[in-house]
Short mmCIF file of C-alpha atoms in Angstrom, two decimals:
data_model
loop_
_atom_site.label_atom_id
_atom_site.label_comp_id
_atom_site.label_asym_id
_atom_site.label_seq_id
_atom_site.Cartn_x
_atom_site.Cartn_y
_atom_site.Cartn_z
CA MET A 2 0.02 -0.08 0.07
CA SER A 3 1.17 3.46 -0.85
CA TYR A 4 0.89 4.45 2.90
CA TYR A 5 3.99 2.41 3.33
CA ASP A 6 5.82 3.02 0.21
CA ASN A 7 4.94 6.82 -0.20
CA LYS A 8 4.34 7.85 3.53
CA TRP A 9 5.62 11.51 2.82
CA PHE A 10 2.57 12.15 0.11
CA LYS A 11 0.40 14.65 1.46
CA ASN A 12 -1.84 14.14 -1.84
CA PHE A 13 -2.61 11.12 -3.83
CA LYS A 14 -4.38 10.37 -7.01
CA THR A 15 -5.87 7.04 -7.87
CA LYS A 16 -8.98 5.31 -9.30
CA LEU A 17 -12.33 4.31 -7.20
CA VAL A 18 -12.88 0.63 -7.75
CA ALA A 19 -16.04 0.04 -5.47
CA CYS A 20 -18.71 1.99 -3.73
CA ASN A 21 -21.31 0.85 -1.08
CA THR A 22 -23.51 2.12 1.36
CA TYR A 23 -22.10 1.45 4.73
CA ASP A 24 -23.96 -0.11 7.50
CA ASN A 25 -27.79 1.14 6.12
CA SER A 26 -26.48 4.68 6.86
CA GLU A 27 -26.05 7.95 5.05
CA LEU A 28 -22.16 6.97 5.13
CA LEU A 29 -20.46 5.38 1.90
CA GLU A 30 -17.81 2.66 1.96
CA LEU A 31 -15.29 3.45 -0.78
CA GLU A 32 -12.46 1.09 -2.04
CA PHE A 33 -9.58 2.34 -4.26
CA GLU A 34 -6.82 0.79 -6.29
CA ASP A 35 -4.19 2.15 -3.96
CA THR A 36 -4.45 4.69 -0.80
CA ILE A 37 -2.36 7.02 1.29
CA PHE A 38 -4.65 6.81 4.25
CA PHE A 39 -3.06 4.38 6.82
CA PRO A 40 -5.73 2.63 8.70
CA GLY A 41 -4.04 2.37 12.15
CA GLY A 42 -2.05 -0.08 13.67
CA GLY A 43 0.69 -0.92 16.34
CA GLY A 44 -0.77 1.55 18.72
CA GLN A 45 -0.94 4.47 16.14
CA PRO A 46 -4.12 6.17 15.44
CA MET A 47 -5.61 6.26 11.85
CA ASP A 48 -5.11 8.81 9.26
CA ARG A 49 -7.66 11.64 8.97
CA GLY A 50 -8.32 13.68 5.51
CA PHE A 51 -10.83 14.12 2.68
CA ILE A 52 -11.32 12.45 -0.73
CA SER A 53 -12.62 14.25 -3.50
CA LEU A 54 -13.95 12.46 -6.89
CA VAL A 55 -12.95 13.66 -10.12
CA SER A 56 -14.55 12.98 -13.59
CA GLY A 57 -13.70 14.97 -16.54
CA GLY A 58 -11.36 16.99 -14.84
CA GLU A 59 -13.84 18.16 -12.38
CA VAL A 60 -14.41 17.77 -8.73
CA LYS A 61 -18.05 16.03 -8.49
CA HIS A 62 -18.07 15.15 -4.59
CA ARG A 63 -15.87 15.57 -1.58
CA TYR A 64 -16.04 13.47 1.31
CA LYS A 65 -14.49 13.59 4.71
CA LEU A 66 -12.67 10.32 5.93
CA GLU A 67 -14.64 8.92 8.90
CA ASP A 68 -13.23 5.71 9.47
CA ILE A 69 -10.79 3.03 7.86
CA ARG A 70 -11.21 -0.62 7.88
CA GLU A 71 -8.90 -3.08 6.79
CA VAL A 72 -10.71 -6.33 5.63
CA ASP A 73 -8.86 -9.21 3.77
CA ASN A 74 -6.12 -6.93 3.02
CA ARG A 75 -8.35 -4.22 1.25
CA ILE A 76 -8.65 -1.12 2.86
CA LYS A 77 -12.16 0.26 3.28
CA HIS A 78 -12.75 3.96 3.54
CA ILE A 79 -15.76 5.15 5.49
CA VAL A 80 -16.72 8.70 4.29
CA SER A 81 -19.30 11.41 4.93
CA ARG A 82 -20.39 13.77 2.31
CA ASP A 83 -18.52 16.99 3.23
CA GLN A 84 -19.54 19.06 0.20
CA VAL A 85 -22.03 18.30 -2.72
CA LEU A 86 -21.00 20.10 -5.85
CA SER A 87 -23.20 18.42 -8.23
CA THR A 88 -26.07 15.62 -8.83
CA TYR A 89 -23.13 13.29 -10.25
CA GLU A 90 -24.17 9.81 -9.81
CA ILE A 91 -21.43 7.06 -8.90
CA SER A 92 -22.59 4.15 -11.34
CA SER A 93 -20.95 0.67 -11.59
CA ASP A 94 -20.30 1.26 -15.18
CA LYS A 95 -18.28 4.53 -14.18
CA ILE A 96 -16.42 2.59 -11.76
CA SER A 97 -15.59 -0.51 -14.07
CA SER A 98 -14.73 1.80 -16.92
CA GLY A 99 -12.06 3.58 -14.63
CA ASP A 100 -13.78 6.85 -15.14
CA ILE A 101 -13.88 7.86 -11.71
CA GLU A 102 -10.72 9.36 -10.46
CA CYS A 103 -9.99 10.36 -6.81
CA LEU A 104 -7.84 12.74 -4.93
CA MET A 105 -6.64 11.87 -1.17
CA GLU A 106 -5.85 14.90 0.97
CA LEU A 107 -4.20 14.06 3.85
CA ASP A 108 -4.21 15.75 7.28
CA TRP A 109 -0.43 16.34 7.61
CA ASP A 110 -0.44 17.48 10.87
CA HIS A 111 -2.13 14.36 12.25
CA ARG A 112 0.01 12.22 10.09
CA ILE A 113 3.47 13.75 11.09
CA ASP A 114 2.14 13.89 14.72
CA GLY A 115 1.26 9.98 14.71
CA MET A 116 4.73 9.35 13.19
CA GLN A 117 6.70 11.15 15.83
CA GLN A 118 4.58 9.87 18.86
CA HIS A 119 5.07 6.15 17.49
CA THR A 120 8.69 6.55 16.46
CA GLY A 121 9.44 8.30 19.82
CA GLN A 122 7.93 5.32 21.50
CA HIS A 123 10.36 2.84 19.71
CA LEU A 124 13.16 5.09 20.31
CA LEU A 125 12.02 5.17 24.32
CA SER A 126 11.40 1.37 24.38
CA GLY A 127 14.95 0.79 22.82
CA CYS A 128 16.45 2.99 25.40
CA PHE A 129 14.68 1.33 28.17
CA TYR A 130 15.77 -2.05 27.02
CA LYS A 131 19.36 -1.05 26.49
CA LEU A 132 19.92 0.70 29.77
CA PHE A 133 17.93 -1.26 32.15
CA LYS A 134 16.82 -4.43 30.11
CA ALA A 135 13.17 -3.12 30.64
CA ASN A 136 10.84 -4.43 27.89
CA THR A 137 7.68 -2.54 26.82
CA LYS A 138 4.43 -4.07 27.88
CA GLY A 139 1.84 -1.39 26.17
CA LEU A 140 1.31 1.66 24.12
CA HIS A 141 -1.40 4.22 23.79
CA ILE A 142 -0.96 7.24 21.43
CA GLY A 143 -3.37 9.71 22.73
CA LYS A 144 -4.59 13.05 21.48
CA ASP A 145 -2.67 15.10 23.95
CA VAL A 146 -0.14 12.65 25.49
CA SER A 147 1.28 9.12 25.00
CA GLN A 148 1.19 6.41 27.39
CA LEU A 149 4.17 3.96 27.25
CA ASP A 150 3.74 0.81 29.93
CA ILE A 151 7.51 -0.38 31.10
CA ASP A 152 8.16 -3.38 32.96
CA GLY A 153 9.55 -2.74 36.45
CA GLU A 154 9.80 0.55 38.76
CA PHE A 155 12.24 3.23 38.46
CA THR A 156 13.70 6.36 40.14
CA ASP A 157 13.98 9.88 39.42
CA GLU A 158 17.48 9.59 38.64
CA MET A 159 16.73 6.51 36.38
CA VAL A 160 14.29 8.53 34.49
CA LYS A 161 16.50 11.50 33.83
CA LYS A 162 19.16 9.21 32.49
CA LEU A 163 16.71 7.55 30.22
CA GLU A 164 15.45 10.90 28.91
CA ASP A 165 18.84 12.34 28.52
CA TYR A 166 20.01 9.33 26.62
CA ALA A 167 16.82 9.22 24.25
CA ASN A 168 17.67 12.74 23.26
CA ASP A 169 21.16 12.02 22.76
CA GLN A 170 20.25 9.36 20.34
CA ILE A 171 17.82 11.96 18.49
CA SER A 172 20.75 14.29 18.07
CA ARG A 173 23.08 11.49 16.44
CA ALA A 174 20.66 11.54 13.52
CA ILE A 175 20.52 7.58 13.09
CA ASN A 176 18.68 6.14 10.31
CA ILE A 177 15.42 4.22 10.81
CA LYS A 178 14.84 1.17 8.86
CA ASN A 179 11.49 -0.12 7.92
CA TYR A 180 11.07 -3.46 5.83
CA VAL A 181 9.16 -6.45 5.53
CA LEU A 182 10.77 -9.56 6.88
CA LYS A 183 11.60 -11.97 4.12
CA GLU A 184 10.15 -15.64 4.10
CA GLY A 185 12.54 -17.63 5.93
CA ASP A 186 14.68 -15.19 7.46
CA SER A 187 15.46 -15.29 11.15
CA LEU A 188 15.80 -12.15 13.40
CA GLU A 189 16.51 -11.46 16.86
CA THR A 190 14.10 -8.71 17.93
CA ARG A 191 13.36 -7.18 21.36
CA ARG A 192 10.14 -8.74 21.70
CA PRO A 193 9.35 -12.29 20.02
CA LEU A 194 7.89 -12.00 16.43
CA PRO A 195 3.94 -12.49 15.90
CA SER A 196 2.63 -15.55 14.58
CA THR A 197 1.07 -15.02 11.24
CA ASP A 198 0.89 -15.87 7.64
CA GLY A 199 0.94 -12.22 6.40
CA ASP A 200 3.70 -10.27 5.92
CA ILE A 201 5.75 -8.77 9.29
CA ARG A 202 7.16 -5.47 9.19
CA ILE A 203 10.29 -4.50 11.05
CA LEU A 204 11.35 -1.24 12.52
CA GLU A 205 15.19 -1.04 13.22
CA ILE A 206 17.01 1.84 14.86
CA GLU A 207 20.74 0.88 14.63
CA ASP A 208 22.07 -0.50 17.83
CA LEU A 209 19.18 0.49 19.50
CA ASP A 210 15.92 -1.18 18.67
CA ILE A 211 14.59 -3.83 16.43
CA ASN A 212 11.16 -5.10 16.48
CA ALA A 213 7.95 -5.98 14.60
CA CYS A 214 5.71 -3.22 14.14
CA CYS A 215 2.83 -2.31 11.30
CA GLY A 216 2.87 1.21 12.03
CA LEU A 217 4.16 4.23 9.98
CA HIS A 218 7.62 5.45 11.38
CA LEU A 219 10.04 8.28 10.59
CA ASP A 220 13.27 7.59 8.56
CA ASN A 221 15.65 9.10 10.87
CA THR A 222 16.06 9.99 14.60
CA ARG A 223 16.39 13.57 14.12
CA ASP A 224 12.73 13.74 12.63
CA ILE A 225 11.73 12.77 16.12
CA THR A 226 12.96 16.44 17.13
CA MET A 227 13.04 15.54 20.94
CA VAL A 228 11.33 13.63 23.45
CA LYS A 229 9.99 14.67 26.84
CA ILE A 230 8.74 12.18 30.08
CA LYS A 231 5.96 14.31 31.40
CA ARG A 232 5.37 11.91 34.56
CA TYR A 233 5.56 8.35 35.45
CA TYR A 234 3.73 6.31 38.06
CA LYS A 235 3.23 2.54 39.25
CA HIS A 236 0.74 0.89 36.89
CA LYS A 237 -0.08 -2.87 37.66
CA SER A 238 3.03 -4.47 37.82
CA GLY A 239 5.10 -2.06 35.92
CA THR A 240 5.37 1.51 35.64
CA ARG A 241 3.17 3.77 33.14
CA PHE A 242 5.17 6.73 31.60
CA GLU A 243 3.24 9.51 29.63
CA TYR A 244 5.41 11.15 27.05
CA LEU A 245 5.65 13.52 24.31
CA ALA A 246 7.63 13.54 20.99
CA GLY A 247 8.04 15.71 18.28
CA LYS A 248 6.19 19.19 18.16
CA ARG A 249 4.16 18.29 21.09
CA ALA A 250 7.60 17.99 23.11
CA VAL A 251 8.82 21.26 21.63
CA ASP A 252 5.33 23.26 22.28
CA TYR A 253 5.56 21.84 25.71
CA LEU A 254 8.72 22.78 26.53
CA LEU A 255 8.31 26.38 24.94
CA LYS A 256 5.36 26.85 27.23
CA ARG A 257 7.01 25.79 30.24
CA ASP A 258 10.12 28.02 29.29
CA ARG A 259 7.81 31.29 29.01
CA ILE A 260 6.09 30.53 32.33
CA PHE A 261 9.43 30.16 33.73
CA ASP A 262 10.82 33.36 32.51
CA SER A 263 7.81 35.32 33.74
CA VAL A 264 8.51 33.55 37.40
CA LEU A 265 11.93 34.57 37.06
CA ASN A 266 11.05 38.05 36.19
CA LYS A 267 8.55 38.29 38.80
CA TYR A 268 11.01 37.24 41.72
CA SER A 269 13.82 39.23 40.13
CA ALA A 270 15.93 35.97 40.02
CA GLY A 271 18.08 34.21 37.51
CA GLU A 272 17.97 30.58 36.33
CA ASP A 273 20.80 29.58 38.83
CA ASN A 274 19.50 31.19 41.85
CA ILE A 275 15.34 30.93 41.53
CA ILE A 276 15.51 27.74 43.88
CA LYS A 277 17.32 29.91 46.49
CA SER A 278 15.24 33.05 45.88
CA LEU A 279 11.88 30.83 46.56
CA GLU A 280 13.51 28.83 49.52
CA ASN A 281 14.02 32.49 51.34
CA ILE A 282 10.49 33.28 50.39
CA GLU A 283 9.24 30.08 52.21
CA LYS A 284 11.32 31.06 55.25
CA LYS A 285 10.06 34.60 55.24
CA LYS A 286 6.26 33.12 55.04
CA ASP A 287 7.11 30.61 57.70
CA ASP A 288 8.36 33.66 59.90
CA TYR A 289 5.38 35.69 59.07
CA TYR A 290 2.95 32.78 59.79
CA SER A 291 4.63 32.26 63.29
CA ARG A 292 4.67 35.99 64.23
CA SER A 293 0.81 36.20 62.97
CA ALA A 294 0.07 33.09 64.85
CA TYR A 295 1.63 34.77 68.17
CA LEU A 296 -0.28 38.13 67.59
CA LEU A 297 -3.55 36.65 67.01
CA ASN A 298 -3.27 34.28 70.22
CA GLU A 299 -2.05 37.30 72.09
CA LEU A 300 -5.14 39.24 70.77
CA ILE A 301 -7.56 36.40 71.37
CA LYS A 302 -6.52 36.03 74.91
CA LYS A 303 -6.81 40.01 75.47
CA ASP A 304 -10.44 39.69 74.11
CA MET A 305 -11.29 36.80 75.91
CA GLU A 306 -10.42 38.38 79.37
CA ILE A 307 -12.77 41.09 78.25
CA TYR A 308 -15.67 38.97 77.18
CA LEU A 309 -15.49 36.51 80.34
CA SER A 310 -15.01 39.02 83.05
CA SER A 311 -18.05 41.15 81.77
CA ALA A 312 -20.24 38.20 81.12
CA LYS A 313 -22.92 37.54 83.65
CA SER A 314 -24.06 33.98 84.50
CA ASN A 315 -27.43 32.66 85.25
CA ALA A 316 -28.57 30.60 88.30
CA LYS A 317 -27.24 27.51 86.65
CA GLY A 318 -23.84 28.78 86.30
CA LEU A 319 -24.11 29.42 82.57
CA LYS A 320 -22.20 32.62 81.30
CA VAL A 321 -23.96 34.33 78.19
CA ILE A 322 -21.84 36.55 75.83
CA ILE A 323 -23.88 38.46 73.40
CA SER A 324 -22.09 40.78 70.90
CA LYS A 325 -22.59 42.92 67.81
CA PHE A 326 -19.91 43.75 65.16
CA ASP A 327 -19.82 45.81 62.27
CA ASN A 328 -17.95 44.23 59.40
CA GLU A 329 -15.48 42.31 61.44
CA GLU A 330 -13.09 39.74 59.82
CA THR A 331 -15.15 36.30 59.85
CA TRP A 332 -12.11 34.56 60.19
CA TYR A 333 -11.35 36.42 63.49
CA LEU A 334 -14.59 35.82 65.11
CA ASP A 335 -14.76 32.03 64.09
CA SER A 336 -11.51 31.71 66.02
CA LEU A 337 -12.50 33.86 69.18
CA ALA A 338 -15.91 32.14 69.20
CA LYS A 339 -14.11 28.69 69.41
CA HIS A 340 -11.58 29.65 72.18
CA LEU A 341 -14.48 31.36 74.19
CA VAL A 342 -16.97 28.18 74.08
CA GLU A 343 -14.23 25.88 75.09
CA SER A 344 -13.64 27.97 78.11
CA GLY A 345 -16.32 26.80 80.23
CA PRO A 346 -20.22 26.56 80.55
CA LEU A 347 -21.00 29.39 78.14
CA VAL A 348 -23.55 30.28 75.42
CA LEU A 349 -22.28 32.70 72.50
CA ILE A 350 -24.27 34.76 70.34
CA PHE A 351 -22.43 36.80 67.58
CA ALA A 352 -23.85 39.28 65.03
CA ASN A 353 -21.69 40.51 62.40
CA LYS A 354 -22.88 43.08 60.00
CA LYS A 355 -21.97 42.72 56.52
CA GLN A 356 -23.27 44.71 53.61
CA GLY A 357 -26.51 45.61 55.38
CA LYS A 358 -27.27 42.13 56.75
CA TYR A 359 -26.22 40.47 59.82
CA MET A 360 -24.24 37.11 59.96
CA ILE A 361 -25.66 35.36 63.12
CA ASN A 362 -23.78 32.46 64.99
CA PHE A 363 -24.90 30.95 68.12
CA MET A 364 -22.53 28.58 69.52
CA ALA A 365 -21.75 26.37 72.86
CA SER A 366 -19.66 23.47 73.43
CA LYS A 367 -20.70 19.82 73.59
CA THR A 368 -19.67 19.58 77.08
CA THR A 369 -22.13 22.82 77.98
CA ILE A 370 -24.93 21.17 76.25
CA SER A 371 -24.43 17.75 78.13
CA GLU A 372 -24.55 19.80 81.41
CA HIS A 373 -27.28 22.49 80.57
CA THR A 374 -29.79 20.06 78.59
CA TYR A 375 -32.36 22.91 78.23
CA ILE A 376 -30.18 24.13 75.65
CA ASP A 377 -30.85 23.39 72.03
CA LEU A 378 -29.69 26.24 69.90
CA GLY A 379 -30.99 24.81 66.25
CA LYS A 380 -34.42 24.57 67.96
CA LEU A 381 -33.96 28.16 69.10
CA PHE A 382 -32.85 29.30 65.78
CA LYS A 383 -35.80 27.80 64.30
CA SER A 384 -38.45 29.45 66.42
CA LEU A 385 -36.70 32.81 65.95
CA ALA A 386 -36.99 32.37 62.40
CA ASN A 387 -40.57 32.30 62.49
CA GLU A 388 -40.80 35.85 64.04
CA TYR A 389 -37.78 37.57 62.44
CA PRO A 390 -36.03 37.80 58.93
CA LEU A 391 -33.79 34.99 59.87
CA LYS A 392 -32.56 32.25 57.53
CA GLY A 393 -30.37 29.45 58.37
CA GLY A 394 -30.37 26.73 61.23
CA GLY A 395 -28.19 24.15 62.95
CA SER A 396 -27.67 21.64 65.69
CA LYS A 397 -28.21 21.75 69.50
CA PHE A 398 -24.68 23.26 69.82
CA SER A 399 -24.07 25.19 66.87
CA ALA A 400 -26.59 27.26 64.68
CA SER A 401 -26.02 29.90 62.13
CA GLY A 402 -27.39 31.98 59.16
CA VAL A 403 -28.48 35.37 58.02
CA TYR A 404 -30.54 38.09 59.57
CA ASP A 405 -31.81 39.79 56.28
CA SER A 406 -32.23 43.24 57.73
CA GLU A 407 -30.70 45.65 60.20
CA LYS A 408 -34.15 46.40 61.88
CA ASN A 409 -35.18 44.67 65.30
CA ILE A 410 -31.71 43.10 65.73
CA ASP A 411 -30.99 44.60 69.17
CA ILE A 412 -34.43 43.15 70.03
CA LEU A 413 -33.60 39.86 68.80
CA LEU A 414 -30.37 39.75 70.77
CA ASP A 415 -32.07 40.98 73.88
CA ASN A 416 -34.66 38.32 73.75
CA VAL A 417 -31.90 35.57 73.50
CA TYR A 418 -29.94 36.98 76.41
CA ASP A 419 -32.84 37.46 78.63
CA LEU A 420 -33.88 33.54 77.63
CA TYR A 421 -31.07 32.07 78.93
CA ILE A 422 -29.71 34.72 81.69
CA GLY A 423 -33.18 34.30 83.25
CA VAL A 424 -32.88 30.62 83.88
CA LEU A 425 -33.36 29.61 87.45
#
């Protein structure tokens, strides 16, 4: 097939030899004398592109290639109509007379990407085997990243060594051989040859890899451009590597380099001292956090002294603290409330004004609730919501919500205070 012999063709003319409706659908199944469209294989995806039917020098129909099927060594092209240019009929007489010529237009970016990823895989597989005697277990060439499954486990140092070695082989511009194994020939390959009556295609990278593969490959390692291991992780009994080759690798590293440049500019650092600069920032952050935590703790202790010293207790020894705030930091009130309710038997009611509304919090510790069984903050919150513009809810020891007004907020707070402080 011409996709092996003429893999660098971007366009190709041939004759239509069969046309059938595909699977009782609007799709057509076309067969040609020859084709440059690779049906996929060896882990490599099928080609994409368009097919134009030409008669009398004029394009009659243009089709989009949807799928390719290989049946009994015959390539079936499944197409959908991309553009109707006439009412031209594809008759059996015209097909048998060779009157219908076709122009195949290959999606070259997709083709070269597939060859780079696939040939890159063979390069990596050969390097894994040569450096670590680790064989390849599986391959998936994805749209964005490809996956290579390798026997064994690997360290960061091993992966760095592998990546450096593979790119060194690319720079050596090693010729890559693609050929059909002749009948009766024996060959020592990285993995056992398949048992088949058909042709066995061989890919050979001098002194690095030799293996059976039916895919399309580049002719020289320099055409891979580069390979990049994005990440790796344990997978089943081996290791899965996510890698990029060719333009994918170049685009990825250019993007990373531009981001890295912006980081260097942001921190006014050079490539050699950026790590030290970031470490200094981490130290400063830790120091700031330590100082901030100390000051917060001191502030909370002082505020607790004020609240606890002024709080009144009811006849059962329960302290009641009710306080109203204006746009106070929520995180600070949460921390203060937590410390207060854990200081002893206490019911806490905080109202914090935010954008014309009050954020209401009722709190008590579980220990307080167990000792003062008449307290049920969630139930109280629900009953107040029937009288006031209050939305929210909670449990016996914690309830919160929004008081959707500024009116009568003092009345609500006084009612709660009187309810608990008046307990005998």
